[in-house]
Coordinates of C-alpha atoms in Angstrom, one line a residue:
X632 CA 88.9 102.3 76.8
X633 CA 92.5 102.0 77.7
X634 CA 92.9 105.7 78.6
X635 CA 90.0 105.4 81.1
X636 CA 91.6 102.3 82.6
X637 CA 94.9 104.2 83.0
X638 CA 93.2 107.0 84.8
X639 CA 91.4 104.5 87.1
X640 CA 94.8 102.8 87.9
X641 CA 96.5 106.1 88.5
X642 CA 93.7 107.3 90.8
X643 CA 94.0 104.1 92.8
X644 CA 97.7 104.6 93.3
X645 CA 97.3 108.3 94.2
X646 CA 94.6 107.3 96.7
X647 CA 96.9 104.6 98.2
X648 CA 99.7 107.1 98.5
X649 CA 97.3 109.6 100.3
X650 CA 96.2 106.8 102.7
X651 CA 99.8 105.9 103.3
X652 CA 100.7 109.5 104.1
X653 CA 97.8 109.6 106.6
X654 CA 99.1 106.4 108.2
X655 CA 102.6 108.0 108.3
X656 CA 101.3 111.0 110.1
X657 CA 99.3 108.9 112.5
X658 CA 102.2 106.5 113.3
X659 CA 104.4 109.4 114.1
X660 CA 101.9 111.2 116.3
X661 CA 101.5 110.7 120.1
X662 CA 97.8 110.0 119.7
X663 CA 98.1 106.9 117.4
X664 CA 96.0 104.0 118.4
X665 CA 94.5 100.9 116.8
X666 CA 90.8 100.2 116.6
X667 CA 91.1 96.5 117.5
X668 CA 88.2 94.0 116.9
X669 CA 88.0 90.3 116.1
X670 CA 88.2 90.1 112.3
X671 CA 88.2 87.4 109.7
X672 CA 91.6 87.6 108.1
X673 CA 90.3 85.7 104.9
X674 CA 87.7 88.4 104.2
X675 CA 90.4 91.1 104.5
X676 CA 92.8 89.3 102.2
X677 CA 90.0 88.7 99.6
X678 CA 88.8 92.3 99.8
X679 CA 92.4 93.6 99.3
X680 CA 92.9 91.2 96.3
X681 CA 89.6 92.3 94.7
X682 CA 90.7 96.0 95.0
X683 CA 94.0 95.4 93.2
X684 CA 93.2 92.8 90.5
X685 CA 92.6 95.3 87.8
X686 CA 95.9 97.1 88.7
X687 CA 97.9 93.9 88.2
X688 CA 96.0 92.9 85.1
X689 CA 97.3 96.0 83.5
X690 CA 100.8 94.5 83.7
X691 CA 99.4 91.1 82.6
X692 CA 100.2 89.6 86.0
X693 CA 98.7 86.2 86.9
X694 CA 97.8 86.0 90.5
X695 CA 97.3 82.7 92.3
X696 CA 96.0 82.4 95.9
X697 CA 96.9 79.3 98.0
X698 CA 95.0 79.9 101.2
X699 CA 95.2 77.3 103.9
X700 CA 93.6 79.4 106.7
X701 CA 90.2 78.1 107.7
X702 CA 87.2 80.5 107.2
X703 CA 86.4 80.2 110.9
X704 CA 89.6 81.8 112.1
X705 CA 89.2 85.3 113.4
X706 CA 92.0 87.4 114.9
X707 CA 92.2 90.6 116.9
X708 CA 93.3 93.4 114.6
X709 CA 92.5 96.9 113.2
X710 CA 90.6 95.9 110.1
X711 CA 91.1 99.1 108.1
X712 CA 94.8 99.4 109.1
X713 CA 95.6 95.8 108.1
X714 CA 93.7 96.1 104.9
X715 CA 95.5 99.3 104.1
X716 CA 98.8 97.7 104.9
X717 CA 98.1 94.8 102.5
X718 CA 97.0 97.3 99.8
X719 CA 100.3 99.3 100.4
X720 CA 102.4 96.2 100.1
X721 CA 100.5 95.2 96.8
X722 CA 101.1 98.7 95.5
X723 CA 104.8 98.5 96.2
X724 CA 104.9 95.1 94.4
X725 CA 103.0 96.5 91.5
X726 CA 105.7 99.1 91.0
X727 CA 108.5 96.6 90.7
X728 CA 106.9 93.4 89.5
X729 CA 107.9 92.3 85.9
X730 CA 105.3 92.5 83.2
X731 CA 103.9 89.2 82.0
X732 CA 104.9 87.4 85.2
X733 CA 103.0 86.0 88.2
X734 CA 102.4 86.6 91.8
X735 CA 101.7 83.7 94.2
X736 CA 100.0 84.5 97.5
X737 CA 100.5 81.8 100.2
X738 CA 98.4 82.0 103.4
X739 CA 98.7 79.6 106.3
X740 CA 99.0 79.1 110.1
X741 CA 102.4 78.4 111.4
X742 CA 103.4 77.3 114.8
X743 CA 105.5 80.1 116.4
X744 CA 107.6 77.7 118.6
X745 CA 108.4 75.4 115.7
X746 CA 109.4 78.3 113.5
X747 CA 111.3 80.5 115.8
X748 CA 114.6 80.1 113.9
X749 CA 112.9 80.5 110.6
X750 CA 111.2 83.7 111.7
X751 CA 114.3 85.6 112.8
X752 CA 116.7 84.7 110.0
X753 CA 117.2 87.0 107.1
X754 CA 117.9 90.0 109.4
X755 CA 114.4 90.1 110.8
X756 CA 114.1 92.1 114.0
X757 CA 114.7 90.4 117.2
X758 CA 111.5 90.4 119.1
X759 CA 111.0 92.4 122.3
X760 CA 110.1 90.7 125.6
X761 CA 106.6 92.3 125.5
X762 CA 106.0 91.0 122.0
X763 CA 107.3 87.6 122.9
X764 CA 104.9 87.3 125.8
X765 CA 102.0 88.4 123.5
X766 CA 103.1 85.8 120.9
X767 CA 103.4 83.1 123.5
X768 CA 99.7 83.6 124.3
X769 CA 99.1 82.7 120.6
X770 CA 101.4 80.0 119.6
X771 CA 100.1 80.0 116.1
X772 CA 100.8 82.9 113.7
X773 CA 99.1 83.9 110.5
X774 CA 101.7 83.9 107.7
X775 CA 101.0 85.7 104.4
X776 CA 103.8 85.2 101.7
X777 CA 103.8 87.2 98.5
X778 CA 106.1 85.7 95.9
X779 CA 106.9 87.5 92.6
X780 CA 109.5 88.3 90.1
X781 CA 111.3 91.6 89.9
X782 CA 114.9 92.9 89.2
X783 CA 117.1 91.9 92.0
X784 CA 117.1 94.4 95.0
X785 CA 120.5 94.6 96.9
X786 CA 120.4 93.1 100.4
X787 CA 121.3 96.4 102.0
X788 CA 118.3 98.0 100.3
X789 CA 116.0 95.2 101.4
X790 CA 117.1 95.8 105.0
X791 CA 116.1 99.5 104.7
X792 CA 112.8 99.0 102.9
X793 CA 110.7 98.7 106.1
X794 CA 112.6 101.2 108.2
X795 CA 113.1 104.2 106.0
X796 CA 110.4 106.2 104.2
X797 CA 112.7 107.7 101.7
X798 CA 115.6 105.6 100.2
X799 CA 118.3 106.6 97.8
X800 CA 119.0 103.8 95.4
X801 CA 121.2 103.8 92.3
X802 CA 121.2 107.6 92.4
X803 CA 117.4 107.7 92.6
X804 CA 115.4 108.9 95.6
X805 CA 112.3 106.7 95.9
X806 CA 109.3 107.1 98.1
X807 CA 109.1 104.0 100.3
X808 CA 106.1 105.1 102.4
X809 CA 104.1 102.0 101.3
X810 CA 106.3 99.5 103.1
X811 CA 107.4 101.8 105.9
X812 CA 103.8 102.3 107.0
X813 CA 102.8 98.7 106.5
X814 CA 105.8 97.6 108.6
X815 CA 105.0 100.0 111.5
X816 CA 101.3 99.0 111.6
X817 CA 102.0 95.2 111.5
X818 CA 104.6 95.7 114.2
X819 CA 101.9 97.4 116.4
X820 CA 99.9 94.1 115.9
X821 CA 102.8 92.3 117.4
X822 CA 103.7 91.0 113.9
X823 CA 106.6 91.3 111.6
X824 CA 107.3 91.7 107.9
X825 CA 110.5 91.1 105.9
X826 CA 111.7 90.4 102.3
X827 CA 114.0 87.7 101.1
X828 CA 115.1 86.1 97.8
X829 CA 113.4 82.7 97.3
X830 CA 114.3 80.5 94.3
X831 CA 115.3 83.5 92.1
X832 CA 112.1 85.4 93.1
X833 CA 111.4 88.0 95.7
X834 CA 109.3 87.0 98.7
X835 CA 107.6 89.3 101.2
X836 CA 106.5 87.6 104.4
X837 CA 104.0 89.0 106.8
X838 CA 103.2 87.3 110.2
X839 CA 101.0 88.3 113.1
X840 CA 99.5 86.3 116.0
X841 CA 96.3 84.3 115.3
X842 CA 93.4 84.1 117.7
X843 CA 91.2 81.0 117.2
X844 CA 87.6 81.5 117.8
X845 CA 84.6 79.4 116.6

């Protein structure tokens, strides 16, 4: 029944918020550490998508996945933290995406050297020397782009989305813990995340270093 489905969706979002709060507390504690292992990023993307499909169906969202990352690629990451970060980003998008629209997910490997100017436009953080050294060990980066339709978000708000857990916007305070925690965890993986307007749609880009293994 629809009421049962509504309860399931609400419990999913409540669970995500509790997980994000746990991440928030961990990130801001001195004892924060990542449980790093070689993981298959495609499995993590697919598992995250499977978890949120019903949520997006409730808004009649069509999701397309264009994945150009080979199944053999594994990368050093904290599996549960990256999966949680993707789910947090999806939950943020779910809250603002227009009903009866679509979300396109593009996954690919990009060459860091070729794309340096691209990576750091749109107000993306300049990368620290330590992170630069880390990235230079891995010229290729995994890039995940999420493209969707929502009401326009002012540029000054976009710049705050990843830095501030609570934002005042049009006289409303809204909890931004989803993107705040995702940003901090992806940064700890020597990656980055930012949002831009792309052909009248919103686009969230996520990058982190790729480690090729057979």
